[in-house]
Amino acid sequence: MSENNKDVAAMSYEQARDELIKVVAELETGSVTLEASMKLWERGEALADKCEQWLSGARAQLEKAAKSKKSSAE
Amino acid sequence: VDVIILARGGGSFQDLLVFSDEKVVRAVANCNTPVVSAIGHENDRPLTDEVADLRASTPTDAAKRVVPDVIEERKKISQALERIGLRVVGFVQNQIELISGIRSRPILANPFTLVDERSLQISQLRQSLFTQAKNTLEKQTLQVSGLRGQVRALSPKLTLDRGYAVVRDLEGHVLTEPKQAKAGQKIKITLAGGDLGATAD
């Protein structure tokens, strides 16, 4: 992750996702320079990574809950 | 003394005069013990008849009135006892039915329903909680991967995939002219697969 995207690590899921949506919208305008679009792309990837990190954590928790529910039902 | 019966065994009107004597009449009237006058004779009734508590026609009649009939009394007592018995049995029977009615109510007959119903409700809620959480997770996962796809599609990534490269200085400024880099300056080449560090000649 580049220096510019270090703040992403501390973001909540919603913060990262909402900014990811903004990044996409900004890229969609098509009026950004190559340099800016490179930065946006890198930031977008970092934000998407953060979102997926949150989601896979949530998935693991759900699976753990499902497992313990099954074993307590037996 | 429970009762006083005034009686006599026959006699003329003269013989009865003593029962009309003022002293006797006053004594009878003031007497605290019940007095039955049984002198008889409707026509020439002595004055005690008027002040006595009860007037009987003959001594036999007086005795009958004063002493209750044993057979009749016994019958009354046994009837009363029977009624008391019936009442008590009826009362107890009513209470037995009342209690057994209460005990046969579903909530008391099977108190586990108190817990079972709630337990079922909780497990249903837990199930739908789990389903909801999973649905939300799936939706968010799809959204994020969609957004990542959009970022890539709109970024120079596709161009890089075709073999192009972007050269930047270490501050991230894109180099478009060779003179933008001095000899020996560190530069960063971004390829489709990642960054490559290099030094300008």
PDB file of N, CA, C and O in Angstrom, chain B residues 165-191 194-201:
ATOM      1  N   ALA B 165       3.324   0.824 -19.780  1.00  0.00           N
ATOM      2  CA  ALA B 165       3.806   1.073 -18.421  1.00  0.00           C
ATOM      3  C   ALA B 165       3.688   2.559 -18.118  1.00  0.00           C
ATOM      4  O   ALA B 165       3.677   3.386 -19.033  1.00  0.00           O
ATOM      5  N   VAL B 166       3.542   2.882 -16.852  1.00  0.00           N
ATOM      6  CA  VAL B 166       3.498   4.272 -16.432  1.00  0.00           C
ATOM      7  C   VAL B 166       4.732   4.518 -15.567  1.00  0.00           C
ATOM      8  O   VAL B 166       5.015   3.733 -14.659  1.00  0.00           O
ATOM      9  N   VAL B 167       5.454   5.600 -15.904  1.00  0.00           N
ATOM     10  CA  VAL B 167       6.662   5.895 -15.146  1.00  0.00           C
ATOM     11  C   VAL B 167       6.397   7.116 -14.263  1.00  0.00           C
ATOM     12  O   VAL B 167       5.885   8.130 -14.738  1.00  0.00           O
ATOM     13  N   ARG B 168       6.730   7.007 -12.967  1.00  0.00           N
ATOM     14  CA  ARG B 168       6.498   8.120 -12.052  1.00  0.00           C
ATOM     15  C   ARG B 168       7.747   8.357 -11.206  1.00  0.00           C
ATOM     16  O   ARG B 168       8.549   7.433 -10.998  1.00  0.00           O
ATOM     17  N   ASP B 169       7.859   9.603 -10.714  1.00  0.00           N
ATOM     18  CA  ASP B 169       8.944   9.824  -9.746  1.00  0.00           C
ATOM     19  C   ASP B 169       8.440   9.348  -8.391  1.00  0.00           C
ATOM     20  O   ASP B 169       7.289   8.902  -8.262  1.00  0.00           O
ATOM     21  N   LEU B 170       9.313   9.449  -7.382  1.00  0.00           N
ATOM     22  CA  LEU B 170       8.934   8.848  -6.095  1.00  0.00           C
ATOM     23  C   LEU B 170       7.810   9.607  -5.398  1.00  0.00           C
ATOM     24  O   LEU B 170       7.211   9.107  -4.447  1.00  0.00           O
ATOM     25  N   GLU B 171       7.505  10.826  -5.893  1.00  0.00           N
ATOM     26  CA  GLU B 171       6.379  11.559  -5.312  1.00  0.00           C
ATOM     27  C   GLU B 171       5.064  11.203  -6.003  1.00  0.00           C
ATOM     28  O   GLU B 171       3.997  11.702  -5.634  1.00  0.00           O
ATOM     29  N   GLY B 172       5.147  10.381  -7.038  1.00  0.00           N
ATOM     30  CA  GLY B 172       3.925   9.944  -7.721  1.00  0.00           C
ATOM     31  C   GLY B 172       3.593  10.765  -8.953  1.00  0.00           C
ATOM     32  O   GLY B 172       2.568  10.533  -9.586  1.00  0.00           O
ATOM     33  N   HIS B 173       4.498  11.720  -9.329  1.00  0.00           N
ATOM     34  CA  HIS B 173       4.210  12.512 -10.528  1.00  0.00           C
ATOM     35  C   HIS B 173       4.579  11.711 -11.760  1.00  0.00           C
ATOM     36  O   HIS B 173       5.644  11.109 -11.841  1.00  0.00           O
ATOM     37  N   VAL B 174       3.655  11.694 -12.710  1.00  0.00           N
ATOM     38  CA  VAL B 174       3.877  10.931 -13.942  1.00  0.00           C
ATOM     39  C   VAL B 174       4.938  11.631 -14.793  1.00  0.00           C
ATOM     40  O   VAL B 174       4.905  12.860 -14.943  1.00  0.00           O
ATOM     41  N   LEU B 175       5.879  10.858 -15.315  1.00  0.00           N
ATOM     42  CA  LEU B 175       6.920  11.408 -16.184  1.00  0.00           C
ATOM     43  C   LEU B 175       6.487  11.235 -17.629  1.00  0.00           C
ATOM     44  O   LEU B 175       6.194  10.116 -18.068  1.00  0.00           O
ATOM     45  N   THR B 176       6.395  12.349 -18.332  1.00  0.00           N
ATOM     46  CA  THR B 176       6.006  12.262 -19.742  1.00  0.00           C
ATOM     47  C   THR B 176       7.149  12.721 -20.647  1.00  0.00           C
ATOM     48  O   THR B 176       7.126  12.485 -21.851  1.00  0.00           O
ATOM     49  N   GLU B 177       8.152  13.412 -20.072  1.00  0.00           N
ATOM     50  CA  GLU B 177       9.295  13.894 -20.848  1.00  0.00           C
ATOM     51  C   GLU B 177      10.572  13.293 -20.260  1.00  0.00           C
ATOM     52  O   GLU B 177      10.712  13.229 -19.037  1.00  0.00           O
ATOM     53  N   PRO B 178      11.509  12.851 -21.109  1.00  0.00           N
ATOM     54  CA  PRO B 178      12.759  12.280 -20.592  1.00  0.00           C
ATOM     55  C   PRO B 178      13.485  13.253 -19.672  1.00  0.00           C
ATOM     56  O   PRO B 178      14.092  12.830 -18.685  1.00  0.00           O
ATOM     57  N   LYS B 179      13.367  14.543 -19.945  1.00  0.00           N
ATOM     58  CA  LYS B 179      14.135  15.509 -19.148  1.00  0.00           C
ATOM     59  C   LYS B 179      13.577  15.682 -17.733  1.00  0.00           C
ATOM     60  O   LYS B 179      14.195  16.289 -16.868  1.00  0.00           O
ATOM     61  N   GLN B 180      12.403  15.105 -17.503  1.00  0.00           N
ATOM     62  CA  GLN B 180      11.820  15.221 -16.160  1.00  0.00           C
ATOM     63  C   GLN B 180      12.604  14.403 -15.128  1.00  0.00           C
ATOM     64  O   GLN B 180      12.439  14.601 -13.936  1.00  0.00           O
ATOM     65  N   ALA B 181      13.424  13.457 -15.650  1.00  0.00           N
ATOM     66  CA  ALA B 181      14.232  12.650 -14.738  1.00  0.00           C
ATOM     67  C   ALA B 181      15.698  12.960 -14.918  1.00  0.00           C
ATOM     68  O   ALA B 181      16.195  12.961 -16.035  1.00  0.00           O
ATOM     69  N   LYS B 182      16.399  13.274 -13.809  1.00  0.00           N
ATOM     70  CA  LYS B 182      17.849  13.510 -13.888  1.00  0.00           C
ATOM     71  C   LYS B 182      18.547  12.163 -13.848  1.00  0.00           C
ATOM     72  O   LYS B 182      17.968  11.171 -13.366  1.00  0.00           O
ATOM     73  N   ALA B 183      19.778  12.181 -14.308  1.00  0.00           N
ATOM     74  CA  ALA B 183      20.545  10.932 -14.276  1.00  0.00           C
ATOM     75  C   ALA B 183      20.722  10.490 -12.831  1.00  0.00           C
ATOM     76  O   ALA B 183      21.006  11.309 -11.954  1.00  0.00           O
ATOM     77  N   GLY B 184      20.524   9.221 -12.592  1.00  0.00           N
ATOM     78  CA  GLY B 184      20.700   8.671 -11.248  1.00  0.00           C
ATOM     79  C   GLY B 184      19.471   8.817 -10.350  1.00  0.00           C
ATOM     80  O   GLY B 184      19.448   8.323  -9.216  1.00  0.00           O
ATOM     81  N   GLN B 185      18.407   9.470 -10.866  1.00  0.00           N
ATOM     82  CA  GLN B 185      17.189   9.661 -10.034  1.00  0.00           C
ATOM     83  C   GLN B 185      16.403   8.362  -9.956  1.00  0.00           C
ATOM     84  O   GLN B 185      16.253   7.643 -10.945  1.00  0.00           O
ATOM     85  N   LYS B 186      15.939   8.089  -8.781  1.00  0.00           N
ATOM     86  CA  LYS B 186      15.093   6.891  -8.605  1.00  0.00           C
ATOM     87  C   LYS B 186      13.730   7.150  -9.242  1.00  0.00           C
ATOM     88  O   LYS B 186      13.136   8.232  -9.046  1.00  0.00           O
ATOM     89  N   ILE B 187      13.247   6.205  -9.999  1.00  0.00           N
ATOM     90  CA  ILE B 187      11.907   6.328 -10.588  1.00  0.00           C
ATOM     91  C   ILE B 187      11.128   5.040 -10.313  1.00  0.00           C
ATOM     92  O   ILE B 187      11.702   4.017  -9.910  1.00  0.00           O
ATOM     93  N   LYS B 188       9.801   5.141 -10.530  1.00  0.00           N
ATOM     94  CA  LYS B 188       8.921   3.973 -10.262  1.00  0.00           C
ATOM     95  C   LYS B 188       8.179   3.636 -11.551  1.00  0.00           C
ATOM     96  O   LYS B 188       7.511   4.509 -12.140  1.00  0.00           O
ATOM     97  N   ILE B 189       8.326   2.394 -12.011  1.00  0.00           N
ATOM     98  CA  ILE B 189       7.631   1.961 -13.233  1.00  0.00           C
ATOM     99  C   ILE B 189       6.476   1.061 -12.804  1.00  0.00           C
ATOM    100  O   ILE B 189       6.687   0.042 -12.136  1.00  0.00           O
ATOM    101  N   THR B 190       5.263   1.497 -13.158  1.00  0.00           N
ATOM    102  CA  THR B 190       4.106   0.671 -12.812  1.00  0.00           C
ATOM    103  C   THR B 190       3.713  -0.184 -14.002  1.00  0.00           C
ATOM    104  O   THR B 190       3.391   0.330 -15.083  1.00  0.00           O
ATOM    105  N   LEU B 191       3.780  -1.509 -13.788  1.00  0.00           N
ATOM    106  CA  LEU B 191       3.408  -2.466 -14.830  1.00  0.00           C
ATOM    107  C   LEU B 191       2.063  -3.083 -14.440  1.00  0.00           C
ATOM    108  O   LEU B 191       1.550  -2.842 -13.338  1.00  0.00           O
ATOM    109  N   GLY B 194       2.373  -4.789 -11.094  1.00  0.00           N
ATOM    110  CA  GLY B 194       2.848  -4.120  -9.900  1.00  0.00           C
ATOM    111  C   GLY B 194       3.929  -3.097 -10.228  1.00  0.00           C
ATOM    112  O   GLY B 194       4.170  -2.788 -11.393  1.00  0.00           O
ATOM    113  N   ASP B 195       4.544  -2.555  -9.166  1.00  0.00           N
ATOM    114  CA  ASP B 195       5.543  -1.501  -9.357  1.00  0.00           C
ATOM    115  C   ASP B 195       6.946  -2.109  -9.496  1.00  0.00           C
ATOM    116  O   ASP B 195       7.261  -3.121  -8.880  1.00  0.00           O
ATOM    117  N   LEU B 196       7.738  -1.419 -10.301  1.00  0.00           N
ATOM    118  CA  LEU B 196       9.127  -1.833 -10.496  1.00  0.00           C
ATOM    119  C   LEU B 196      10.019  -0.624 -10.238  1.00  0.00           C
ATOM    120  O   LEU B 196       9.835   0.420 -10.845  1.00  0.00           O
ATOM    121  N   GLY B 197      10.925  -0.757  -9.289  1.00  0.00           N
ATOM    122  CA  GLY B 197      11.843   0.345  -8.996  1.00  0.00           C
ATOM    123  C   GLY B 197      12.942   0.393 -10.056  1.00  0.00           C
ATOM    124  O   GLY B 197      13.372  -0.628 -10.571  1.00  0.00           O
ATOM    125  N   ALA B 198      13.363   1.656 -10.415  1.00  0.00           N
ATOM    126  CA  ALA B 198      14.436   1.770 -11.412  1.00  0.00           C
ATOM    127  C   ALA B 198      15.190   3.066 -11.184  1.00  0.00           C
ATOM    128  O   ALA B 198      14.783   3.914 -10.397  1.00  0.00           O
ATOM    129  N   THR B 199      16.302   3.221 -11.876  1.00  0.00           N
ATOM    130  CA  THR B 199      17.123   4.440 -11.787  1.00  0.00           C
ATOM    131  C   THR B 199      17.364   4.969 -13.200  1.00  0.00           C
ATOM    132  O   THR B 199      17.669   4.175 -14.099  1.00  0.00           O
ATOM    133  N   ALA B 200      17.137   6.274 -13.350  1.00  0.00           N
ATOM    134  CA  ALA B 200      17.339   6.872 -14.683  1.00  0.00           C
ATOM    135  C   ALA B 200      18.833   6.955 -14.994  1.00  0.00           C
ATOM    136  O   ALA B 200      19.627   7.202 -14.095  1.00  0.00           O
ATOM    137  N   ASP B 201      19.206   6.720 -16.263  1.00  0.00           N
ATOM    138  CA  ASP B 201      20.635   6.792 -16.668  1.00  0.00           C
ATOM    139  C   ASP B 201      21.067   8.235 -16.842  1.00  0.00           C
ATOM    140  O   ASP B 201      20.303   9.066 -17.285  1.00  0.00           O
TER     141      ASP B 201
END
